[in-house]
Coordinates of C-alpha atoms in Angstrom, one line a residue:
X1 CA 49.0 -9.9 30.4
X2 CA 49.4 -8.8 34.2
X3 CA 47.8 -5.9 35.4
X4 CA 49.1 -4.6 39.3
X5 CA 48.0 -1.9 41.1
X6 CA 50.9 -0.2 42.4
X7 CA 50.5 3.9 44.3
X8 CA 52.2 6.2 42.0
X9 CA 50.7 7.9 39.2
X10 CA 53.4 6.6 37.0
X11 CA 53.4 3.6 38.8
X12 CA 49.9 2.5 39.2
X13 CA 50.4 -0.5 37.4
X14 CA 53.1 -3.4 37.0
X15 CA 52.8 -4.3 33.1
X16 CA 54.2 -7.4 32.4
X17 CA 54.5 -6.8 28.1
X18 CA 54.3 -10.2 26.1
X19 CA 56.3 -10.6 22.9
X20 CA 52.6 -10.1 20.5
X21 CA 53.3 -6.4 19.0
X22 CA 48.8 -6.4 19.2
X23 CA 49.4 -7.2 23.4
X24 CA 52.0 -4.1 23.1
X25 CA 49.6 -1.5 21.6
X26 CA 46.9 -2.8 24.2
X27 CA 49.0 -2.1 27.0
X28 CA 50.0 1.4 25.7
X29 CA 46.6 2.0 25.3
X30 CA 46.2 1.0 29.0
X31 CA 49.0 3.3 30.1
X32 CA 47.3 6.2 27.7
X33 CA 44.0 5.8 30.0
X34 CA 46.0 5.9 32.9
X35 CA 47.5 9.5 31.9
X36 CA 44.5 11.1 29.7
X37 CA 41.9 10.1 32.2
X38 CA 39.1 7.4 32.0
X39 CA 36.5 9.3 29.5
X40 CA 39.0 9.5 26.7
X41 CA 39.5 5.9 26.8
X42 CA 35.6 5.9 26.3
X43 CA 35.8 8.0 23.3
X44 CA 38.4 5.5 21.8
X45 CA 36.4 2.6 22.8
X46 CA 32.8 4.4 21.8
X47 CA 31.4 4.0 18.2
X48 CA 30.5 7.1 16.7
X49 CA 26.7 7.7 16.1
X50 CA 25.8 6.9 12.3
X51 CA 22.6 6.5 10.2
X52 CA 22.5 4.6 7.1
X53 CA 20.0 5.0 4.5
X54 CA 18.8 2.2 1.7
X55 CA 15.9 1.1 -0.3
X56 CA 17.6 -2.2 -1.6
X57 CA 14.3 -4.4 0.2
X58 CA 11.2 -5.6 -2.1
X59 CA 9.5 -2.3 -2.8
X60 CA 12.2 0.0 -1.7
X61 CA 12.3 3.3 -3.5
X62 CA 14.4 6.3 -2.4
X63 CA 17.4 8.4 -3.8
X64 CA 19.7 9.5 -0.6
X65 CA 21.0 13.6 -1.3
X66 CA 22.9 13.8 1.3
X67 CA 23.0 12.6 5.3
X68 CA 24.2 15.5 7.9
X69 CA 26.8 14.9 10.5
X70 CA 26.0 14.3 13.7
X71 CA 25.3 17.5 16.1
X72 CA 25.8 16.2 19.4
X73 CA 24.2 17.9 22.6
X74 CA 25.2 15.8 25.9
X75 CA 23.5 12.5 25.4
X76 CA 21.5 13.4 22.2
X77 CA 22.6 13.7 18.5
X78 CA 20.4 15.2 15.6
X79 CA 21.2 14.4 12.1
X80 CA 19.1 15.6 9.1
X81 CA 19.0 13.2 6.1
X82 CA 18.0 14.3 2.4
X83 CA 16.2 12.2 0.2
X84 CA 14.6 12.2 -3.1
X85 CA 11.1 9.6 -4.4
X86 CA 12.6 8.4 -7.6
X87 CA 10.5 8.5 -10.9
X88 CA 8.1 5.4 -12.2
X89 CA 9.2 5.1 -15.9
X90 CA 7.9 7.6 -18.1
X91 CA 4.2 6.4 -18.9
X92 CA 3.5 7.5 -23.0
X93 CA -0.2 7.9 -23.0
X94 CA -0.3 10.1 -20.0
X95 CA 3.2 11.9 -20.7
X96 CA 4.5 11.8 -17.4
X97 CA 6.9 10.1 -14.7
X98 CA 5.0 8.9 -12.2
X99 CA 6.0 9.1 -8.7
X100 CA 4.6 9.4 -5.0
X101 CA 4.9 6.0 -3.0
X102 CA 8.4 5.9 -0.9
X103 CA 10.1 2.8 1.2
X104 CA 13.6 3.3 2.6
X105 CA 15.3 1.6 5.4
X106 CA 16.9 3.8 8.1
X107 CA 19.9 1.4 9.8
X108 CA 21.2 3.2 13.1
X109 CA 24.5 2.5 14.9
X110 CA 26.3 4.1 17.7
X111 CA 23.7 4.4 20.4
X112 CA 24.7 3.4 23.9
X113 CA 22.2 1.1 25.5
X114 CA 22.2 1.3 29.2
X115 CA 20.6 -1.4 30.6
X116 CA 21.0 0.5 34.6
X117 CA 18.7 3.2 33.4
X118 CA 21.9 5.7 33.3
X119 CA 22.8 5.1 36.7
X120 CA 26.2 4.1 36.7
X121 CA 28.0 6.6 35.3
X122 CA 29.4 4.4 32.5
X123 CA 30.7 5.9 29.4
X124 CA 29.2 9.0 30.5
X125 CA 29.9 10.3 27.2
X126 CA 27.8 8.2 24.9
X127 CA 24.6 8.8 22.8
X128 CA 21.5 7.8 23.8
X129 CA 19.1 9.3 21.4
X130 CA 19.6 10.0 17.9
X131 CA 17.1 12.8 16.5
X132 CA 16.9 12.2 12.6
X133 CA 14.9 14.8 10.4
X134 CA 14.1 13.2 7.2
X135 CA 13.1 15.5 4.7
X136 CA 11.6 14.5 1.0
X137 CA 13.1 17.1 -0.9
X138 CA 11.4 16.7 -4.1
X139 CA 8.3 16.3 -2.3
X140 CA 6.8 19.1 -4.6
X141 CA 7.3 17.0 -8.0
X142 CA 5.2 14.2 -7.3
X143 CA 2.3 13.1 -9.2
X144 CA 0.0 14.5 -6.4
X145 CA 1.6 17.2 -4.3
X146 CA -1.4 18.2 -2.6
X147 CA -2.2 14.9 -1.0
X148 CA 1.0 15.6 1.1
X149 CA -1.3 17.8 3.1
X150 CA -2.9 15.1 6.4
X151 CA -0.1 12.8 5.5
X152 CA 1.7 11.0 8.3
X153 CA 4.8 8.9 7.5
X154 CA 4.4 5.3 8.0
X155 CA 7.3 3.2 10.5
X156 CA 8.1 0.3 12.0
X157 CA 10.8 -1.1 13.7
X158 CA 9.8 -4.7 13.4
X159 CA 10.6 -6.7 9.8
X160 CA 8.5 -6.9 7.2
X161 CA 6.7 -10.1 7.7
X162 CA 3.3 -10.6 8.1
X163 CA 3.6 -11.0 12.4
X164 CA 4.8 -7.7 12.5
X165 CA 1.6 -5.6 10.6
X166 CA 0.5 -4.5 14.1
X167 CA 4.3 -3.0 14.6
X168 CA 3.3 0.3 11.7
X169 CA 2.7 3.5 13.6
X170 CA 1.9 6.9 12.0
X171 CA 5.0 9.5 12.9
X172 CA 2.8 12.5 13.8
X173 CA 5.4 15.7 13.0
X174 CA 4.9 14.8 9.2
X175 CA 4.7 18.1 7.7
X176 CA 4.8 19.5 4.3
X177 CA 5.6 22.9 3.8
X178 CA 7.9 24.7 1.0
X179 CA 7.6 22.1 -1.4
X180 CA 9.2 19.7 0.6
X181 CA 7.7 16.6 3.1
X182 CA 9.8 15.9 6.9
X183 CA 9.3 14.4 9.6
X184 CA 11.5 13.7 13.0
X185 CA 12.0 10.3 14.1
X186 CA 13.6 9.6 17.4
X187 CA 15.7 6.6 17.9
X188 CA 16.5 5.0 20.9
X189 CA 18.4 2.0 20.0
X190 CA 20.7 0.5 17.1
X191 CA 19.2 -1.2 14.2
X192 CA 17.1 -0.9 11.4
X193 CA 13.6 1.4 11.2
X194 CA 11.6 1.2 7.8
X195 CA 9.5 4.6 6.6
X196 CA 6.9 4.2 4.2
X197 CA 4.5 6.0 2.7
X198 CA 1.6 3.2 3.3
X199 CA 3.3 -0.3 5.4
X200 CA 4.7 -2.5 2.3
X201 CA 3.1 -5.6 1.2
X202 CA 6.2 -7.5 -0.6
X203 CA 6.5 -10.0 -2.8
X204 CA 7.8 -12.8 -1.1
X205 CA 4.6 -11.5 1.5
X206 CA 2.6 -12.1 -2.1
X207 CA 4.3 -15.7 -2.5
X208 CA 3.6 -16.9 0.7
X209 CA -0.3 -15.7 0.2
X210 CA -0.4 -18.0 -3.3
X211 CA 1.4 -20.7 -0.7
X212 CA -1.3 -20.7 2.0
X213 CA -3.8 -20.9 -0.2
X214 CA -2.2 -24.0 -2.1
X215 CA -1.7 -25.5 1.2
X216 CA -5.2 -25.3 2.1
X217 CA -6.4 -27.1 -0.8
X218 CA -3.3 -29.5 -0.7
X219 CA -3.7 -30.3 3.0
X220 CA -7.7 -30.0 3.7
X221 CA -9.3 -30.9 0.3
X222 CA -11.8 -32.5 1.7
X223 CA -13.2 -29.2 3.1
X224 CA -13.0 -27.4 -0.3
X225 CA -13.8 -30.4 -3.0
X226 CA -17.3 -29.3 -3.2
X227 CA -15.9 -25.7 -4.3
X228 CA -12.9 -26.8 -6.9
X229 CA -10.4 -24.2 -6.0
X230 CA -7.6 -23.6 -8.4
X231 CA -4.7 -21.9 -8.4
X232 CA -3.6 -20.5 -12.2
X233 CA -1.2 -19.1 -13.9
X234 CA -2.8 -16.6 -16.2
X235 CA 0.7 -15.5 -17.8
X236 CA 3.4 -13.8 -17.0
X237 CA 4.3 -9.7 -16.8
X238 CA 7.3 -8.2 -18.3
X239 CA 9.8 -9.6 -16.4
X240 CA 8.4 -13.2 -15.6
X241 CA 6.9 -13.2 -13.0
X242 CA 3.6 -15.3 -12.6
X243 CA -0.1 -13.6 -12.9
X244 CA -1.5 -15.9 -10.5
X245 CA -5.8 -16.3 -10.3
X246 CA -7.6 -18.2 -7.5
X247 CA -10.7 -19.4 -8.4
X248 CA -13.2 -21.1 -5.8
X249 CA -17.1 -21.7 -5.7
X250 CA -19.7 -23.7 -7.8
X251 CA -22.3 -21.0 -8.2
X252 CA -23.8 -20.0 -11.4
X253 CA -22.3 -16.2 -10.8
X254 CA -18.6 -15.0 -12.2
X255 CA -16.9 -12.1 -9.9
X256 CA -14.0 -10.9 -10.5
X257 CA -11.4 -9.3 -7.6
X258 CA -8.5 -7.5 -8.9
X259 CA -6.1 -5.8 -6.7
X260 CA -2.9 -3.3 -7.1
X261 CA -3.2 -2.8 -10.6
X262 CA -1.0 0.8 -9.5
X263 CA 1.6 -1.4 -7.2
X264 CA 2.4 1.6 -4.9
X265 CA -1.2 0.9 -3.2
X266 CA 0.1 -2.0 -0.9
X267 CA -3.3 -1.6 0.5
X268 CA -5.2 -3.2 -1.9
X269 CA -3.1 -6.4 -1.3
X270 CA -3.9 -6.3 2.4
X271 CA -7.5 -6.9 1.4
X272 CA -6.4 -9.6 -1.1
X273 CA -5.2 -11.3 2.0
X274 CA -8.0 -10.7 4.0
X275 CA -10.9 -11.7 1.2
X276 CA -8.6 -15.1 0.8
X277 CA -7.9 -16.2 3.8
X278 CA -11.4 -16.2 5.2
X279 CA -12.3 -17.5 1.7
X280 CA -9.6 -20.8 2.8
X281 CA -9.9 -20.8 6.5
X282 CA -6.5 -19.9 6.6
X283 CA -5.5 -19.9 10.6
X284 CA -8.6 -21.6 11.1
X285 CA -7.4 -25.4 10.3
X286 CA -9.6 -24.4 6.8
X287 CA -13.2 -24.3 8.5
X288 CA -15.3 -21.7 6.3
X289 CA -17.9 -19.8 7.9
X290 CA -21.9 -20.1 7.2
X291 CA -21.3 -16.7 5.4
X292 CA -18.7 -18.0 3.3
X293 CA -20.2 -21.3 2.0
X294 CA -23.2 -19.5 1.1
X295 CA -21.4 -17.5 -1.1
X296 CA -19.8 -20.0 -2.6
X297 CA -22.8 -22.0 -3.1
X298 CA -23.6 -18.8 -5.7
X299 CA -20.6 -17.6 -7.1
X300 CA -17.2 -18.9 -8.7
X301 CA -14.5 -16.0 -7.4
X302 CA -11.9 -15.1 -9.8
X303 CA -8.9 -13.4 -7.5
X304 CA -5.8 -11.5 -8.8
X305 CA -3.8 -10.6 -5.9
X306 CA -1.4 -8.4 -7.6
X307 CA -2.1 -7.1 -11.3
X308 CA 0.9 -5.4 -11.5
X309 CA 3.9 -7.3 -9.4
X310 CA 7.1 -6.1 -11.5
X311 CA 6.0 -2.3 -10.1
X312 CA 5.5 -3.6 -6.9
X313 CA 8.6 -4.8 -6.3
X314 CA 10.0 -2.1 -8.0
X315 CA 8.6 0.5 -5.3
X316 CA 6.7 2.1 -8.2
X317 CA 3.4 4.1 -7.4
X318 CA 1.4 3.5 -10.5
X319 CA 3.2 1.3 -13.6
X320 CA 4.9 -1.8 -14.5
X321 CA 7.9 -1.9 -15.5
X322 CA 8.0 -0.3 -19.2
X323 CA 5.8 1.9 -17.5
X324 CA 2.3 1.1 -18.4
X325 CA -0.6 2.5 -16.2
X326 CA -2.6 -0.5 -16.1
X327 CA -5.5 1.2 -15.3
X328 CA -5.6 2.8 -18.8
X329 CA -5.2 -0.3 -20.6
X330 CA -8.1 -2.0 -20.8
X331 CA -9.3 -0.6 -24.7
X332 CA -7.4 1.9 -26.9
X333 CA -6.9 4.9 -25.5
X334 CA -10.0 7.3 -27.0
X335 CA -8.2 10.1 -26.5
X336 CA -5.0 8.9 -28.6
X337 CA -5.5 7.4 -31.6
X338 CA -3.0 5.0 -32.4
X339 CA -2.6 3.9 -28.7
X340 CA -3.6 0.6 -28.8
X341 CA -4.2 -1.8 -25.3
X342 CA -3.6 -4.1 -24.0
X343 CA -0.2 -5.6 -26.0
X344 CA 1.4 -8.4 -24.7
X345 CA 4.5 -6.0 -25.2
X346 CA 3.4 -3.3 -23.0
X347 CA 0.8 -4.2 -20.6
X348 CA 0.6 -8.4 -20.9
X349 CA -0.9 -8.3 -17.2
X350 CA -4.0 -6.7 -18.4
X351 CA -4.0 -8.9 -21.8
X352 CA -4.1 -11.7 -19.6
X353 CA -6.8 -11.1 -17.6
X354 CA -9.1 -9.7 -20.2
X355 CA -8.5 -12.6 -22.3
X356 CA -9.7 -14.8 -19.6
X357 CA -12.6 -12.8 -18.2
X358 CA -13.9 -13.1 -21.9
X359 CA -13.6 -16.6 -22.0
X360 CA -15.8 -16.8 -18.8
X361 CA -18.0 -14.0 -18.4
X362 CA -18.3 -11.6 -16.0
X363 CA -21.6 -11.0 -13.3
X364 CA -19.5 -9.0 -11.2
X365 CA -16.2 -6.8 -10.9
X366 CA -14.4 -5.2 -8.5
X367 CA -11.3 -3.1 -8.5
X368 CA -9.3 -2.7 -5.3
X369 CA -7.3 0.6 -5.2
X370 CA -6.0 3.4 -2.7
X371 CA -6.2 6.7 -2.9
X372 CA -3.7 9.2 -1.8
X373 CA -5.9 12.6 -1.5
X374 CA -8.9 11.5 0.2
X375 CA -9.4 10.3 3.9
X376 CA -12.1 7.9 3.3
X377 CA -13.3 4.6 2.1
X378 CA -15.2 5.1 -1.1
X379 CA -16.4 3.4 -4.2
X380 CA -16.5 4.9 -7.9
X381 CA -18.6 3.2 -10.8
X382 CA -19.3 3.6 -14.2
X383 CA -21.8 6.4 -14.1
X384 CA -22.6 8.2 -17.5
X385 CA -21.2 5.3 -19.5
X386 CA -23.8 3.8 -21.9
X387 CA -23.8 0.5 -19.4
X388 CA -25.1 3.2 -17.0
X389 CA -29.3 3.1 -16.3
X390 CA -31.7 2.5 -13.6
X391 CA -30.3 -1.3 -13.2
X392 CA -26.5 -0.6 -12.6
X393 CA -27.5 2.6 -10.7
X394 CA -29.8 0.7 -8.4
X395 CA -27.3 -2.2 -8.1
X396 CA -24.2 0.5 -7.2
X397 CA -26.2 2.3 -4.2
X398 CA -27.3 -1.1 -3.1
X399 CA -23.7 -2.5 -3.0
X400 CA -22.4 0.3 -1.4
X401 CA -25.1 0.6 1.4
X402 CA -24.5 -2.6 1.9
X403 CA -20.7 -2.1 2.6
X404 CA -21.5 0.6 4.9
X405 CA -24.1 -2.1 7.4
X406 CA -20.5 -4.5 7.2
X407 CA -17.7 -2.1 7.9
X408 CA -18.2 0.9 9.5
X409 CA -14.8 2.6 7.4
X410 CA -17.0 2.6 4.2
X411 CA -19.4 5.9 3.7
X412 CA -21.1 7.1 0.5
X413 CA -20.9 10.5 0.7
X414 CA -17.4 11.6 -0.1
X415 CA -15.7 10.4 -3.4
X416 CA -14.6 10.9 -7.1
X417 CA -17.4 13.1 -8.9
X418 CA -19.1 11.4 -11.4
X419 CA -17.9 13.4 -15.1
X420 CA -20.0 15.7 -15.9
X421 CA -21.4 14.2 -19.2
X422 CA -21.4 11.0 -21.2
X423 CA -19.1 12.2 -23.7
X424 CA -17.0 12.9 -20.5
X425 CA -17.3 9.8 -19.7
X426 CA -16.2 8.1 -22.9
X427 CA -13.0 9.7 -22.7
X428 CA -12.5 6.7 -19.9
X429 CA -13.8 3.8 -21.4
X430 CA -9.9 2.1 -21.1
X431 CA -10.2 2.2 -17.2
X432 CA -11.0 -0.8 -15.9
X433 CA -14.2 -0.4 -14.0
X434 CA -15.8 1.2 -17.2
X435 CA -14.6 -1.4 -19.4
X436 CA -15.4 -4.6 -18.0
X437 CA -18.9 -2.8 -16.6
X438 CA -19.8 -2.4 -20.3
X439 CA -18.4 -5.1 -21.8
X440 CA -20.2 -7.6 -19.2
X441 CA -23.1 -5.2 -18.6
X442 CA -22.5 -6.0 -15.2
X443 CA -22.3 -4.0 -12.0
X444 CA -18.7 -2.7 -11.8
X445 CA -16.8 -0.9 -9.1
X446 CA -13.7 0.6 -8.0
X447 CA -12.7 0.4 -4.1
X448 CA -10.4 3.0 -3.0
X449 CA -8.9 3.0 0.4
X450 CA -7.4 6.0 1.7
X451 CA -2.8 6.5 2.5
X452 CA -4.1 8.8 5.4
X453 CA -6.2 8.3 8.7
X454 CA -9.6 7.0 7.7
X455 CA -12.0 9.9 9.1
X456 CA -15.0 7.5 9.6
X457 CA -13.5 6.2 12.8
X458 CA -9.9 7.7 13.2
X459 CA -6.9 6.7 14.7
X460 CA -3.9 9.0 14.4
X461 CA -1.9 6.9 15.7
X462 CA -2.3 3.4 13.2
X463 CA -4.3 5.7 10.9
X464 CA -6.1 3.6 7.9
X465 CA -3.9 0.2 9.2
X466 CA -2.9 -3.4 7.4
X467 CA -5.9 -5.0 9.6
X468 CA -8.8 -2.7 8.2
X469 CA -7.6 -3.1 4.8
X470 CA -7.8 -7.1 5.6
X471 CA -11.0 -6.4 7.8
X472 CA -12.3 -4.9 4.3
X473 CA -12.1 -7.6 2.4
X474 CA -13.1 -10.3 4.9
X475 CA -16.3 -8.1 4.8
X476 CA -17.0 -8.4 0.9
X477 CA -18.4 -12.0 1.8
X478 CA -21.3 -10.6 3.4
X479 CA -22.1 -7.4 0.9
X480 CA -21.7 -10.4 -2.0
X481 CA -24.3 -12.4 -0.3
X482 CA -26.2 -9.4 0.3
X483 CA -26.7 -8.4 -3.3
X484 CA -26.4 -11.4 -4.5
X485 CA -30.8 -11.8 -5.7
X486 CA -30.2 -8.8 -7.7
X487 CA -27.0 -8.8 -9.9
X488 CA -29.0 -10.6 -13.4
X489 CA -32.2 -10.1 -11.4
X490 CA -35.4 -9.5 -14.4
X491 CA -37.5 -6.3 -13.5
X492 CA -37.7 -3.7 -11.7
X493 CA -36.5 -5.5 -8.4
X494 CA -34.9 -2.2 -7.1
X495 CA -39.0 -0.4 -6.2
X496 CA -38.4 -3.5 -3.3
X497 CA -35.4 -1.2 -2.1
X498 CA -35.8 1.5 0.9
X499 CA -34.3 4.4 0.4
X500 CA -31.1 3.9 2.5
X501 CA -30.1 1.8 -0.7
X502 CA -30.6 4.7 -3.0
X503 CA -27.8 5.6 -5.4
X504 CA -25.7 8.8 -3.9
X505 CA -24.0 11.2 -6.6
X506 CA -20.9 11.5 -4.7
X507 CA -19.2 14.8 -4.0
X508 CA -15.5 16.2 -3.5
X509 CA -16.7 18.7 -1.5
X510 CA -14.2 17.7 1.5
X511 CA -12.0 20.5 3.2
X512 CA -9.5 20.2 5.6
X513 CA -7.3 23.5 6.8
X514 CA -4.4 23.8 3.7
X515 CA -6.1 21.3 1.6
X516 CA -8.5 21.7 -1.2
X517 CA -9.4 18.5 -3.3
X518 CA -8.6 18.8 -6.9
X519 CA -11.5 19.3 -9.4
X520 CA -12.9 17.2 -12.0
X521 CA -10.2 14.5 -11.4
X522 CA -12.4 11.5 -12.3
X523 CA -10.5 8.1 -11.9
X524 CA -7.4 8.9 -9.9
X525 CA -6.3 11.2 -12.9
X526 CA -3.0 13.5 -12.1
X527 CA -4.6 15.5 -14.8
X528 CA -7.0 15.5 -17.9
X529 CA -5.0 14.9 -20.8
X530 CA -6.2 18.4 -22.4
X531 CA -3.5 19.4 -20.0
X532 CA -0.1 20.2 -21.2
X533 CA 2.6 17.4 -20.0
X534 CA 4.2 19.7 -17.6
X535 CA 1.5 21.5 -16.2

């Protein structure tokens, strides 16, 4: 095709038309810009604004309402998309459908990118922004509405891979108010955003993790023969996939590091990674620090990444799949009779590791959790069980001081209150911490990390990041070391201990302005079960 410049209007161009029928609507197009003007050729030529919405990835979990059409105000458009957190499966012994964690990813197409900085004039018509307010509409259902309050949306425009942790940034107009939880994101160029209630940890993120490890030991065994690291199989969850357990060190001491038993707590992995990989030398061509052979001159670590990976990938906040609360299935339930746990039918994660831990003792356990209410790194033990006395006491404030010399996120002031009695306390002998503490009479303790900023050292704009969740568990070598004398220590070896190590009854006596912390919720509880199911 010929194109002429010619001087009449009608005339401007000499169109030679080829016999192709697709050449013959291009050059009535042409002809149709020549008489309607330049910037309706740009409309025809100009993709129109759009925002798609999915939570197909690893972990994804959102239910789209409904997503506005565009309102367009000279360059800008503003769309408002509805969305609902979709349910856990119903969990029997606690009578309720868990839900709080959310993942979606936000695909946007449309936008005109304008390399000149807007200068030239070109398609002066196009969209450059595209405002989106995404609102949580059932915000007010979820298992705790009232840790919505300090919340601030997670997003990054990067992938999910591990090179792009540093990419998460906190979207600051989170709000929740009505019931329901927004926030506005402003995109400036096509392609895909995630949002996330805490930066995902996926599964293939989990595989590669077993993988480096193997690698390590594959590739540098030389480094670690002294140690015998092993990578196990423990069993396998409800739908197949692998309850992996690293094991390292020739000590005389057994500790035990569980992670995400509730799989919508992706920050509990993040200090998997972190423990491990200094543990291997990962990115370090496998050298192990002074502080890490020292530990495993004492202890033999036993590391579960992921308790609970069928929920994880299912973007559930607190069960597997047939929606056990792992954390409540470590012993019949004492406050249902009849509810017995672990079952290979119901909860074979927790079977699996139980069975093992009895089959080589326990010195020391450790929970890794997160918690959506509080804005704080804190510990819970198993105070008021029968294992509880001057020893474990002693041991607990020790550990915990410790924490606080190695990572300056840690403080052990603010956290669960202890129950108020011993008979309170019994009603929780099939969580975790409590049952492994007294069935090993060994010290036992639950990490949580907080969804929100971390007010020790805050950062509004990362808030409570990936790194110091790894930066976390790098740090456990050292508090292991430290408190290593004392865990089957013989005496009284705490009188040796200054009072910065003193046990503190923790209190959740924290405020902030619209936000009062629930009472008596021991144990991440929604509820006690005296509650009615709908309450």
């Amino acid at each position: 095709m010929l194109v002429r410049p010619t001087t009449s209007s009608w005339n401007k161009f000499l169109i030679l038309i080829p016999s192709s029928s697709s050449s013959v609507l291009l050059v009535l197009l042409l002809v149709a810009s020549v008489l309607c003007g330049s910037d309706t050729m740009a409309k025809a030529f100009s993709p129109a604004v759009k925002v798609g919405i999915t939570a197909s990835h690893d972990g994804g979990n959102i239910e789209v309402l409904s997503i506005g059409e565009p309102i367009i105000s000279g360059r800008t458009a503003k769309v408002t998309v509805l969305v609902n957190i979709k349910p856990d499966v119903y969990t029997e012994l606690e009578k309720i459908a868990h839900m709080q964690f959310f993942s979606f990813r936000a695909f946007v197409s449309g936008l005109h990118s304008r390399g000149d900085g807007g200068k030239s004039g070109e398609l002066d018509n196009s969209i450059d922004l595209l405002s989106v307010e995404y609102i949580v509409d059932n915000a007010h259902a979820v298992s705790y509405p009232k840790a919505w309050s300090g919340t601030t949306v997670c997003y990054t425009s990067g992938s999910l891979d591990q090179c792009d942790d540093d990419s998460w940034r906190r979207n600051l107009s989170t709000k929740y108010v009505d019931g329901r939880l927004s926030w506005t994101h402003v995109h400036t160029a096509n392609g895909p955003t995630f949002f996330s209630y805490w930066p995902l940890y996926t599964y293939n993120r989990h595989l590669k993790l077993i993988a480096d490890c193997s690698s390590q030991i594959s590739t540098r065994g030389s480094a670690f023969k002294e140690y015998n690291p092993f990578i196990e199989s423990l069993g396998q969850t409800v739908e197949g996939r692998e309850i992996e357990c690293i094991s390292i060190g020739n000590g005389k001491l057994s500790a035990w590091i569980q992670h995400r038993q509730h799989p919508g707590e992706p920050m509990a992995e993040f200090f998997a990674e972190g423990l491990l990989h200094r543990l291997f030398g990962v990115c370090k061509d496998g050298e192990l620090d002074e502080a890490v052979k020292n530990l495993l001159d004492h202890y033999r670590l036993y590391i579960i990444p992921n308790m609970c990976p069928d929920g994880s990938v299912l973007g559930h906040l607190r069960t597997n799949s047939v929606g056990a609360n792992l954390n409540r299935e470590w012993a019949n339930a004492p406050t249902n009779d009849g509810y017995e746990a672990p079952t290979m039918e119901r909860s074979p994660e927790v079977y699996a590791v139980l069975s093992k831990m009895d089959a080589i003792g326990c010195d020391f356990f450790l929970d890794v959790h997160g918690d959506e209410e509080l804005p704080f790194v804190f510990f819970s033990g198993a105070e008021k069980t029968p294992v509880w006395g001057e020893r474990i006491m002693h041991l607990h404030g020790y550990f915990i001081e410790s924490y606080v010399r190695a990572n300056s996120d840690v403080q052990k002031i603010i956290g669960y209150p202890p129950p108020e009695s011993e008979d309170d306390a019994m009603k929780y002998m099939h969580v975790a911490t409590n049952q492994v503490s007294n069935r090993f009479k060994c010290l036992g303790l639950t990490l949580e990390m907080p969804f929100k900023d971390c007010e020790t050292n805050p950062d509004p704009d990362k808030g409570f990041s990936p790194e110091r969740a790894k930066s976390l568990g790098r740090n456990l070598v050292e508090v292991l070391n430290d408190v290593q004398p004392y865990l089957r220590a013989e005496g009284q070896f705490w009188n040796a201990f200054s009072s910065e190590n003193e046990y503190v009854i923790p209190t959740d006596n924290y405020r902030e302005e619209g936000f009062v912390m629930l009472k008596k919720r021991y144990y991440s509880d929604v509820r006690g079960y005296e509650a009615a199911p709908n309450s």
